[in-house]
XYZ file of C-alpha atoms in Angstrom:
698
model
C 0.000 0.000 0.000
C 1.857 3.028 -1.211
C -0.191 5.905 0.140
C 1.888 8.907 0.742
C -0.700 11.062 2.487
C 0.984 11.284 5.856
C -2.052 12.837 7.513
C -3.662 9.388 7.175
C -0.930 7.678 9.230
C -1.071 6.918 12.937
C 1.889 5.301 14.693
C 0.544 4.272 18.057
C 1.572 2.118 20.971
C -0.555 0.428 23.569
C 0.976 0.415 26.993
C -0.226 -0.503 30.421
C 0.300 -2.482 33.541
C 0.642 -6.253 33.462
C -2.785 -7.811 33.129
C -4.622 -4.583 32.331
C -5.518 -6.201 29.068
C -3.462 -4.447 26.489
C -2.723 -7.465 24.336
C -6.427 -8.374 24.284
C -7.179 -4.744 23.330
C -4.655 -4.983 20.479
C -6.261 -8.248 19.377
C -9.682 -6.624 19.219
C -8.337 -3.667 17.277
C -6.848 -6.061 14.714
C -10.076 -7.989 14.489
C -12.176 -4.872 13.976
C -9.812 -3.575 11.351
C -10.150 -6.835 9.500
C -6.712 -8.255 10.117
C -7.648 -11.381 12.058
C -10.780 -13.381 11.534
C -10.748 -15.236 14.826
C -9.399 -13.375 17.799
C -7.239 -15.409 20.169
C -7.372 -15.049 23.923
C -4.311 -14.545 26.013
C -5.468 -16.936 28.673
C -5.922 -19.674 26.090
C -2.339 -18.944 25.126
C -3.138 -18.221 21.505
C -3.158 -14.478 20.975
C -1.655 -13.308 17.666
C 0.688 -10.717 19.118
C 2.317 -12.987 21.695
C 3.941 -15.459 19.418
C 7.012 -16.349 21.474
C 6.422 -19.530 23.502
C 7.448 -17.693 26.647
C 4.802 -15.075 26.003
C 1.992 -17.482 25.405
C 2.933 -19.465 28.483
C 3.447 -16.683 30.950
C 0.637 -14.593 29.501
C 2.920 -11.571 29.332
C 4.191 -9.701 26.306
C 7.956 -9.639 26.369
C 8.769 -8.196 23.039
C 6.919 -5.317 21.484
C 5.383 -6.701 18.378
C 4.551 -4.277 15.577
C 1.645 -4.682 13.244
C -0.182 -2.657 10.616
C -3.929 -2.298 9.989
C -6.503 0.115 8.511
C -9.448 2.001 9.998
C -11.626 4.464 8.125
C -9.049 5.031 5.389
C -6.229 5.606 7.911
C -3.222 3.404 8.273
C -2.521 2.375 11.882
C 0.881 1.019 12.870
C 0.264 -0.550 16.271
C 3.087 -1.478 18.611
C 2.197 -3.621 21.616
C 4.619 -2.821 24.421
C 5.476 -4.933 27.455
C 4.105 -3.874 30.814
C 6.408 -5.798 33.092
C 8.958 -3.764 34.940
C 12.028 -5.706 33.918
C 11.193 -4.859 30.353
C 10.620 -1.169 30.758
C 13.599 -0.638 28.486
C 11.365 -2.035 25.740
C 8.632 0.414 26.649
C 11.105 3.259 26.559
C 12.405 2.200 23.210
C 8.964 1.780 21.708
C 7.851 5.175 22.974
C 10.675 6.794 21.104
C 9.338 5.662 17.776
C 5.648 6.255 18.485
C 3.670 9.355 17.769
C 0.766 8.623 20.067
C -0.376 5.967 22.495
C -3.311 4.346 24.279
C -2.814 3.880 28.027
C -4.942 0.909 29.126
C -6.011 0.713 32.770
C -7.906 -2.065 34.472
C -11.401 -1.003 35.595
C -11.020 -2.750 38.943
C -7.217 -2.535 39.538
C -7.005 1.098 38.367
C -3.684 2.897 38.137
C -1.095 0.359 39.281
C 2.597 0.885 40.059
C 3.884 -0.073 36.687
C 1.384 2.027 34.801
C 2.783 4.963 36.678
C 6.344 4.211 35.487
C 5.180 3.813 31.889
C 3.139 6.995 32.126
C 6.196 8.838 33.381
C 8.233 7.531 30.445
C 5.532 8.645 28.026
C 5.537 12.103 29.619
C 9.316 12.276 29.216
C 9.005 11.309 25.563
C 6.063 13.781 25.137
C 3.734 11.231 23.568
C 0.039 12.201 23.163
C -2.247 9.566 24.653
C -5.791 8.363 24.933
C -6.917 6.507 28.038
C -8.916 3.315 27.804
C -10.398 1.971 31.048
C -10.776 -1.730 30.305
C -12.444 -4.694 32.014
C -15.561 -2.807 33.090
C -17.338 -6.178 33.104
C -15.155 -7.352 36.041
C -16.321 -7.469 39.614
C -15.244 -4.354 41.463
C -14.879 -2.294 38.281
C -15.544 1.401 38.746
C -14.910 3.777 35.855
C -15.289 6.956 37.913
C -12.797 5.756 40.510
C -10.161 5.097 37.849
C -10.771 8.574 36.374
C -10.150 10.026 39.817
C -6.960 7.926 40.172
C -5.646 9.249 36.874
C -6.034 12.738 38.310
C -4.527 11.913 41.709
C -1.826 9.336 40.997
C -0.688 10.373 37.530
C -1.419 14.052 38.012
C -2.970 14.078 34.532
C -6.246 15.563 33.268
C -8.566 12.858 31.880
C -11.118 14.231 29.415
C -14.059 11.879 29.848
C -15.539 11.194 26.376
C -17.913 8.312 27.169
C -19.848 7.061 30.188
C -20.464 3.355 30.900
C -24.008 1.994 30.844
C -24.292 -0.427 33.777
C -21.289 -1.980 35.522
C -19.841 -5.436 36.204
C -22.247 -8.069 34.834
C -24.719 -5.381 33.779
C -22.208 -3.520 31.572
C -23.860 -3.315 28.139
C -22.309 -0.351 26.389
C -21.314 3.321 26.548
C -22.799 6.760 25.975
C -20.838 8.968 23.593
C -20.947 12.372 25.292
C -20.374 14.409 22.119
C -23.424 13.018 20.314
C -25.405 12.014 23.474
C -26.021 8.617 21.826
C -25.742 5.192 23.453
C -23.773 2.384 21.811
C -25.167 -0.982 22.971
C -23.500 -4.317 22.216
C -25.853 -7.293 22.268
C -23.482 -10.106 21.377
C -20.271 -10.425 23.385
C -18.610 -12.455 20.691
C -19.179 -10.004 17.892
C -17.943 -6.449 18.193
C -19.710 -5.403 15.023
C -23.143 -6.312 16.340
C -24.187 -3.076 18.047
C -26.983 -0.551 17.935
C -26.855 3.209 18.414
C -29.891 4.402 20.370
C -31.087 6.926 22.892
C -29.338 6.598 26.263
C -31.184 5.297 29.348
C -33.476 7.989 30.750
C -32.073 7.661 34.276
C -28.645 8.745 33.035
C -29.802 12.092 31.596
C -28.531 14.279 34.462
C -25.218 12.447 34.618
C -24.700 12.809 30.855
C -25.338 16.545 30.949
C -23.018 17.044 33.929
C -20.096 15.235 32.289
C -20.814 16.732 28.874
C -20.592 20.183 30.368
C -17.223 19.264 31.935
C -15.991 18.017 28.570
C -17.011 21.207 26.722
C -15.573 23.489 29.387
C -12.194 21.758 29.229
C -12.158 21.565 25.423
C -13.055 25.203 24.653
C -10.109 26.397 26.717
C -8.075 25.619 23.576
C -9.792 28.368 21.555
C -10.472 31.817 22.990
C -13.197 32.722 20.464
C -15.146 29.527 21.141
C -14.722 30.049 24.832
C -16.243 33.529 24.657
C -19.170 32.277 22.634
C -19.701 29.389 25.046
C -19.690 31.686 28.042
C -22.348 33.763 26.254
C -24.480 30.662 26.042
C -23.716 29.456 22.503
C -23.185 25.692 22.223
C -20.068 24.843 20.089
C -20.571 22.452 17.152
C -19.223 18.910 17.373
C -16.668 19.774 14.628
C -15.351 22.685 16.673
C -15.198 20.575 19.807
C -13.308 17.819 18.007
C -10.822 20.371 16.697
C -10.243 21.686 20.240
C -9.922 18.165 21.673
C -7.372 17.313 19.034
C -5.340 20.441 19.764
C -5.366 19.840 23.537
C -4.471 16.150 23.103
C -1.491 17.006 20.911
C -0.276 19.528 23.489
C -0.692 16.963 26.297
C -3.097 19.347 28.096
C -5.551 16.476 28.610
C -6.097 12.856 27.636
C -9.418 11.778 26.042
C -10.741 8.945 28.204
C -12.828 5.996 27.000
C -14.034 2.786 28.583
C -15.212 -0.667 27.657
C -14.342 -4.327 27.837
C -11.909 -5.568 25.209
C -12.528 -9.157 26.171
C -16.296 -8.763 25.700
C -15.801 -6.692 22.512
C -17.504 -3.592 23.913
C -16.422 -0.043 23.296
C -13.527 -0.710 20.902
C -14.874 1.202 17.870
C -14.946 4.449 19.770
C -11.325 4.140 20.781
C -10.344 3.469 17.134
C -12.304 6.533 16.025
C -10.501 8.527 18.694
C -7.105 7.343 17.378
C -8.015 8.762 13.988
C -9.666 11.909 15.381
C -7.297 12.958 18.155
C -3.867 11.323 17.923
C -1.173 12.985 15.843
C 0.021 11.982 12.411
C 3.828 11.730 11.905
C 4.124 15.349 10.753
C 2.454 16.754 13.892
C 5.045 15.451 16.296
C 8.200 17.368 17.171
C 10.826 16.014 14.802
C 13.757 14.008 16.167
C 16.887 16.137 16.736
C 19.951 15.117 14.727
C 23.326 14.775 16.435
C 26.906 14.484 15.205
C 29.044 11.450 15.874
C 30.077 12.779 19.325
C 26.467 13.045 20.401
C 26.195 16.891 20.230
C 23.027 18.267 18.678
C 23.650 19.827 15.277
C 20.580 22.018 15.427
C 19.034 20.119 12.496
C 15.989 17.875 12.804
C 14.788 14.827 10.892
C 11.709 16.552 9.481
C 9.053 14.090 8.360
C 9.274 14.570 4.633
C 9.250 11.965 1.863
C 11.525 14.185 -0.224
C 14.070 14.676 2.611
C 17.287 12.669 3.126
C 16.830 9.162 4.550
C 16.723 9.019 8.363
C 15.596 5.858 10.127
C 16.019 4.396 13.595
C 16.364 0.716 14.390
C 14.305 0.326 17.555
C 14.065 -3.399 17.876
C 15.870 -6.514 16.688
C 14.120 -9.840 16.644
C 15.358 -13.176 15.666
C 12.577 -15.416 14.577
C 12.116 -18.475 12.464
C 12.562 -16.381 9.330
C 15.962 -14.920 10.295
C 17.013 -11.642 11.894
C 14.462 -8.843 11.648
C 15.395 -5.243 12.276
C 12.342 -3.094 13.070
C 12.844 0.389 11.732
C 10.927 3.635 11.995
C 11.540 5.798 8.953
C 11.566 9.466 10.004
C 12.349 11.090 6.683
C 13.101 10.217 3.061
C 12.305 6.947 1.317
C 13.719 3.472 1.322
C 13.678 1.102 -1.660
C 14.641 -2.502 -1.988
C 18.299 -2.752 -3.049
C 19.266 0.695 -1.570
C 22.615 1.045 0.171
C 22.276 2.681 3.587
C 24.827 3.829 6.147
C 24.792 2.806 9.818
C 26.304 5.845 11.556
C 27.227 3.885 14.663
C 29.471 1.362 12.892
C 30.341 3.588 9.929
C 29.551 0.656 7.585
C 27.102 0.582 4.711
C 24.593 -2.212 4.188
C 22.327 -3.162 1.304
C 18.616 -3.426 1.967
C 17.699 -6.903 0.718
C 14.128 -7.585 1.851
C 11.682 -5.277 3.511
C 8.485 -6.512 5.101
C 5.576 -5.093 7.006
C 4.680 -7.183 9.955
C 1.484 -8.474 11.181
C 2.461 -10.156 14.471
C 4.298 -13.143 13.030
C 3.091 -12.997 9.412
C 4.676 -10.691 6.940
C 3.993 -8.959 3.606
C 6.921 -8.239 1.322
C 7.483 -4.576 0.431
C 9.528 -2.866 -2.269
C 9.216 0.624 -0.884
C 8.777 2.503 2.392
C 8.815 6.196 3.247
C 8.755 8.724 6.072
C 6.225 7.753 8.767
C 6.385 3.993 8.070
C 7.301 1.336 10.598
C 8.728 -1.698 8.789
C 11.111 -4.587 9.340
C 14.252 -5.212 7.255
C 15.434 -8.819 6.921
C 19.054 -9.883 7.272
C 20.871 -6.698 8.417
C 24.304 -7.663 9.715
C 25.743 -5.229 12.200
C 22.707 -3.268 13.272
C 21.766 -3.060 16.954
C 18.888 -1.437 18.723
C 19.246 2.325 18.741
C 21.420 2.580 15.627
C 20.607 5.214 13.002
C 20.337 4.221 9.348
C 20.704 7.065 6.865
C 21.657 8.206 3.388
C 25.439 7.593 2.866
C 25.712 10.869 0.901
C 24.019 12.890 3.598
C 24.732 11.263 6.964
C 23.291 12.247 10.370
C 22.574 10.442 13.616
C 19.276 10.550 15.489
C 19.821 10.995 19.158
C 21.732 8.176 20.767
C 19.786 5.960 23.110
C 21.045 5.665 26.636
C 20.685 2.333 28.408
C 21.076 1.850 32.153
C 23.844 -0.310 33.594
C 22.764 -3.770 34.731
C 22.586 -4.337 38.482
C 22.357 -8.089 38.770
C 24.324 -10.952 37.295
C 24.235 -14.748 37.197
C 26.890 -17.204 36.128
C 25.815 -19.753 33.527
C 27.627 -22.805 32.273
C 26.648 -25.081 29.360
C 25.496 -28.571 30.392
C 27.524 -30.396 27.724
C 29.783 -29.874 24.760
C 26.968 -29.480 22.251
C 25.426 -26.709 24.323
C 28.822 -24.988 24.672
C 29.082 -24.523 20.914
C 25.602 -23.087 20.557
C 25.792 -20.864 23.617
C 28.049 -18.184 22.123
C 25.897 -17.742 19.006
C 22.676 -17.606 21.012
C 24.025 -15.012 23.457
C 25.319 -12.893 20.534
C 21.795 -12.770 19.067
C 20.239 -11.954 22.450
C 22.609 -9.035 23.069
C 21.618 -7.529 19.735
C 17.953 -7.779 20.653
C 18.191 -6.243 24.093
C 20.825 -3.633 24.895
C 20.029 -3.697 28.631
C 21.279 -7.307 28.662
C 25.076 -7.828 28.817
C 27.336 -10.849 28.780
C 30.931 -11.048 30.046
C 33.476 -13.746 30.657
C 35.121 -13.795 34.071
C 38.880 -13.732 33.459
C 39.774 -15.743 36.550
C 37.246 -18.521 36.427
C 36.402 -18.478 32.731
C 32.662 -18.446 33.636
C 30.109 -16.785 31.413
C 28.296 -14.052 33.350
C 24.881 -12.704 32.259
C 23.923 -9.266 33.509
C 20.517 -7.655 33.490
C 17.951 -5.350 35.105
C 16.316 -7.726 37.567
C 15.644 -11.318 38.493
C 12.745 -11.799 36.095
C 14.771 -10.272 33.269
C 17.509 -12.904 33.688
C 14.958 -15.691 34.305
C 13.381 -15.011 30.957
C 16.795 -14.878 29.282
C 17.634 -18.349 30.612
C 14.238 -19.476 29.378
C 14.847 -18.033 25.886
C 18.210 -19.838 25.785
C 16.437 -23.115 26.527
C 13.501 -22.759 24.197
C 14.386 -20.532 21.338
C 17.981 -21.607 21.020
C 17.812 -25.141 22.568
C 20.768 -24.465 24.865
C 20.612 -26.093 28.277
C 22.586 -24.221 30.906
C 23.376 -24.630 34.578
C 22.484 -21.406 36.382
C 24.456 -20.084 39.367
C 23.166 -17.964 42.230
C 22.244 -14.395 41.313
C 25.062 -11.955 42.130
C 24.655 -8.310 42.942
C 26.795 -5.736 41.139
C 28.581 -4.220 44.174
C 30.985 -1.304 43.855
C 33.787 0.030 46.043
C 34.876 3.507 47.089
C 37.151 5.223 49.630
C 36.261 7.299 52.686
C 39.493 9.132 53.610
C 41.759 11.699 52.033
C 45.394 10.521 51.797
C 48.456 12.400 50.627
C 51.152 10.010 49.396
C 54.174 9.575 47.147
C 55.323 6.716 44.918
C 58.522 6.188 42.952
C 58.885 3.705 40.138
C 62.517 3.021 39.441
C 64.181 0.352 37.401
C 67.779 0.883 36.446
C 69.526 -2.161 35.120
C 71.903 -1.309 32.338
C 70.766 0.458 29.181
C 67.793 2.786 29.439
C 66.030 2.536 32.762
C 62.622 3.612 33.914
C 62.019 6.353 36.390
C 58.970 8.297 37.568
C 58.006 9.758 40.914
C 54.571 11.127 41.712
C 53.261 12.990 44.740
C 49.502 12.936 44.888
C 46.349 13.256 46.961
C 43.624 10.613 46.714
C 40.255 11.550 48.186
C 36.580 10.520 48.022
C 34.715 12.258 45.167
C 31.108 13.438 45.084
C 28.581 10.572 44.912
C 27.943 9.692 41.286
C 31.018 11.575 40.017
C 32.965 8.460 38.919
C 36.705 9.047 38.492
C 38.191 12.551 38.407
C 41.798 13.424 37.782
C 43.453 16.815 37.996
C 47.039 17.966 37.972
C 48.226 21.012 39.894
C 51.925 20.424 39.187
C 53.858 23.630 38.739
C 57.436 24.255 37.726
C 57.688 21.209 35.487
C 58.597 18.638 38.140
C 56.338 16.241 36.192
C 56.334 17.409 32.560
C 52.885 17.987 31.071
C 53.302 15.229 28.450
C 53.316 12.634 31.258
C 50.093 13.761 32.957
C 47.812 11.689 30.671
C 49.956 8.618 31.455
C 49.466 9.149 35.210
C 45.725 9.535 34.673
C 45.621 6.421 32.477
C 47.485 4.393 35.144
C 44.974 5.309 37.856
C 41.998 4.844 35.520
C 43.188 1.359 34.542
C 43.142 0.323 38.188
C 39.665 1.712 38.920
C 38.095 -1.406 37.405
C 39.233 -3.583 40.304
C 38.993 -2.443 43.929
C 41.122 -3.750 46.801
C 38.369 -5.199 49.022
C 36.753 -7.739 46.778
C 37.757 -6.716 43.280
C 34.587 -4.720 42.434
C 34.962 -1.561 40.308
C 35.746 1.639 42.202
C 33.420 4.654 42.134
C 33.764 8.306 43.093
C 37.496 8.782 43.556
C 39.354 12.015 42.971
C 43.110 12.079 42.313
C 45.197 15.245 42.377
C 48.783 15.058 41.113
C 50.616 17.983 42.769
C 54.327 17.162 42.517
C 56.880 14.546 41.527
C 60.172 14.114 39.764
C 61.491 12.864 36.449
C 64.754 11.847 34.899
C 65.851 13.395 31.632
C 66.842 10.044 30.091
C 65.033 7.343 31.989
C 61.559 8.843 32.264
C 58.839 7.847 29.843
C 55.067 7.822 29.690
C 55.222 4.108 30.428
C 57.243 4.695 33.624
C 54.714 7.219 34.910
C 51.794 4.948 34.046
C 53.401 2.106 36.046
C 54.085 4.563 38.879
C 50.395 5.491 38.995
C 49.349 1.822 39.072
C 51.792 1.165 41.919
C 50.526 4.271 43.721
C 46.937 2.995 43.490
C 47.898 -0.368 45.031
C 49.824 1.416 47.772
C 47.347 4.109 48.757
C 43.808 2.819 48.211
C 44.024 0.218 51.046
C 45.018 3.093 53.408
C 42.157 5.385 52.285
C 39.419 3.581 54.217
C 38.049 1.451 51.341
C 34.358 0.707 51.582
C 31.891 -1.558 49.848
C 28.887 0.072 48.115
C 25.668 -1.739 47.263
C 22.968 -0.917 44.704
C 19.850 0.501 46.334
C 16.584 0.015 44.470
C 13.547 2.221 44.401
C 10.792 -0.225 45.271
C 7.123 0.488 44.786
C 4.792 -2.051 46.361
C 1.055 -2.254 46.003
C -0.753 -4.408 48.568
C -4.276 -4.859 50.021
C -5.114 -2.920 53.217
C -5.065 -6.048 55.377
C -1.452 -6.880 54.595
C 0.199 -3.491 55.029
C 1.738 -4.337 58.423
C 3.250 -7.587 57.105
C 4.631 -5.962 53.977
C 6.251 -3.072 55.870
C 7.663 -5.481 58.495
C 9.130 -7.600 55.719
C 10.674 -4.553 53.950
C 12.222 -3.458 57.249
C 13.741 -6.932 57.663
C 15.233 -6.483 54.201
C 16.985 -3.324 55.460
C 14.509 -1.161 53.555
C 13.775 2.515 54.269
C 10.059 3.222 53.968
C 9.628 6.538 52.147
C 5.845 6.867 51.908
C 2.563 5.016 52.120
C -0.504 6.171 50.233
C -3.876 4.579 50.753
C -5.769 4.088 47.494
C -9.202 2.688 46.836
C -8.052 -0.869 46.376
C -5.101 -1.026 48.671
C -1.954 0.798 49.759
C 1.073 1.946 47.796
C 4.287 1.673 49.756
C 7.404 3.328 48.401
C 10.701 2.236 49.869
C 14.420 2.138 49.166
C 15.842 -1.355 49.595
C 19.255 -2.894 48.890
C 19.072 -5.127 45.826
C 20.793 -8.009 47.630
C 17.772 -8.271 49.935
C 15.215 -8.319 47.144
C 15.909 -11.798 45.760
C 12.835 -13.939 45.664
C 10.725 -10.973 46.792
C 7.908 -11.612 44.362
C 7.266 -15.061 45.910
C 7.231 -13.674 49.476
C 4.935 -10.798 48.490
C 2.489 -13.086 46.727
C 2.382 -15.427 49.721
C 1.794 -12.542 52.170
C -0.950 -10.954 50.060
C -2.572 -14.139 48.686
C -1.389 -13.231 45.225
C -2.798 -9.679 45.117
C 0.402 -7.772 45.843
C 2.487 -6.308 43.032
C 5.697 -4.443 42.935
C 8.082 -2.691 40.607
C 11.654 -1.662 41.195
C 14.327 0.340 39.442
C 17.915 1.194 40.264
C 18.307 4.364 42.343
C 21.930 4.761 43.509
C 24.827 3.168 45.342
C 25.151 3.493 49.132
C 27.744 2.179 51.627
C 27.150 -1.366 52.850
C 26.820 -1.938 56.624
C 29.968 -3.522 58.001
C 28.480 -6.971 58.755
C 27.061 -7.216 55.213
C 30.332 -6.036 53.661
C 32.323 -8.637 55.583
C 30.004 -11.391 54.375
C 30.284 -10.270 50.736
C 34.106 -10.019 50.873
C 34.324 -13.458 52.494
C 32.090 -14.983 49.802
C 34.134 -13.431 46.988
C 37.398 -14.666 48.502
C 35.961 -18.183 48.881
C 34.696 -18.182 45.303
C 38.086 -17.083 44.008
C 39.887 -19.716 46.058
C 37.531 -22.399 44.753
C 38.050 -21.250 41.162
C 41.839 -21.534 41.513
C 41.741 -25.150 42.637
């Protein structure tokens, strides 16, 4: 389909909390738009979008699948994003390539911890959104309560566009406030079997009250309309829609709908809203271009078919067809057989096959242009976040920043056959997920996987087993500790080696002191009078920097150290950069143990949601885990507890929480900062490391 009218394009993502029903909502959208004839259910394990075995089994979407469909002459590119916290990197990545989104909330669960994180990401990325309150057929569902939560918890303004008719088992349809008409669905199986009629008489007052709210909020976007409205003139539906669109694009408010995706009720209105209120690719602020160092050039990738090619690889997937690189084209056009440049690697690649995806089916394409989301088959060196552009006119779209992993596990192949496959499989997995890292431990030769949380690594082990048929033995999870120093030490070190021929000589006088938290490694030289010539300063810095990777307590990397070189001595013949570098390395080994070295541990920001009855247990348990309780907020369905807890104490937390709350508790966590370990904990960690190293040497 080569339509080039960009105003008819909508690139949207659906994001929400685990179990709010976003995959089912996506399914229904595809069914209504004629893409699937039979819609699968997640709990039967056969939904179209979740086609990885792990997804179907766990009922969670791990990878964001992208699919294309049509509604009312508009082309919708829908990206289903994961809701689970360990995959928020996926959400973040998907949001970057979207123009608008639908935030799905559960009618009974409301705004849950994870939805808050995702909402915050979407705010950061300035994505316009609609809100869909799903599962109104569930026991305990309350549309008005969720609307209130959106205001209170997310601090957003929901613009209520429809009201539900009946709740829980009685939920039959919705009233469209703009037209004052009721949409009633008779048959739960068939979304297209509905009637539009007059709304129930007992809702008349409620409809007028909410309609008035809607108009008052909408006309704020247009001063002339507002004046007329205040004088008693009712704005036309066209004018209102125009105002709603403007406010939605500016993120002033979020049009809010409701329904039940599972029961096929209310979906058409949300699709209409996508077309009516979400932006097309040209209405979004264009991506800034940067040079190779990451500095903004002041230019932007303007969405224009005639412009130079700019595209961003936002996802790599390896499926049964080979490696797929999902790409969002921001400007220019892409044809089969074109040569494109990857600015990250500096290499060019030929575009062999291009396909548009529909979950796991694909249609071959010869051509794509600005605004499209497509997949390219068989790209070699492309990773997530790389920019693909015109070799004659290169530019990079902003580089993506990925957080450092905080948890690692050692894995070992079960047998020789697995050993051969393991390397290839891990290589593919790193390409797909930049927040996942793999290293080899130099001492023990073990393969170490690093990631963002326990579940993240669990799933990786699972993918190894199933997708790549590699059986591995998994070690205990290890926390990424760091080290630092607590005292300021002034010291001197001389490196001297004179044994015939040219010798080596370098003396440095220096101060080592603790740096500001989060400052990493800082080096400055205040040498005057040439006692250490300027050309040797970089060598001294390099020597210290080299040693920062391995601390003296237990060999963890060092953080937040400041070194000041203030004096020293050199020899006209025997001094070299090498000699000063070795002097710095010797100085590190000599001084750091004296500077009060200290172990640091990663502290996580933990957000727990639990029922009222279990609050005491949950807080008691967090305290036992050395947590600091920061706040507790009572909500309608339970209590939100925010705490800061050391990662080492959070292993197996999900199991404990579920047991305490009979399965109703949920939590999310993200890395916050490093803090000093209490002495007893530090001693334990150092002892463990020493024992591990001794065992590895045997």
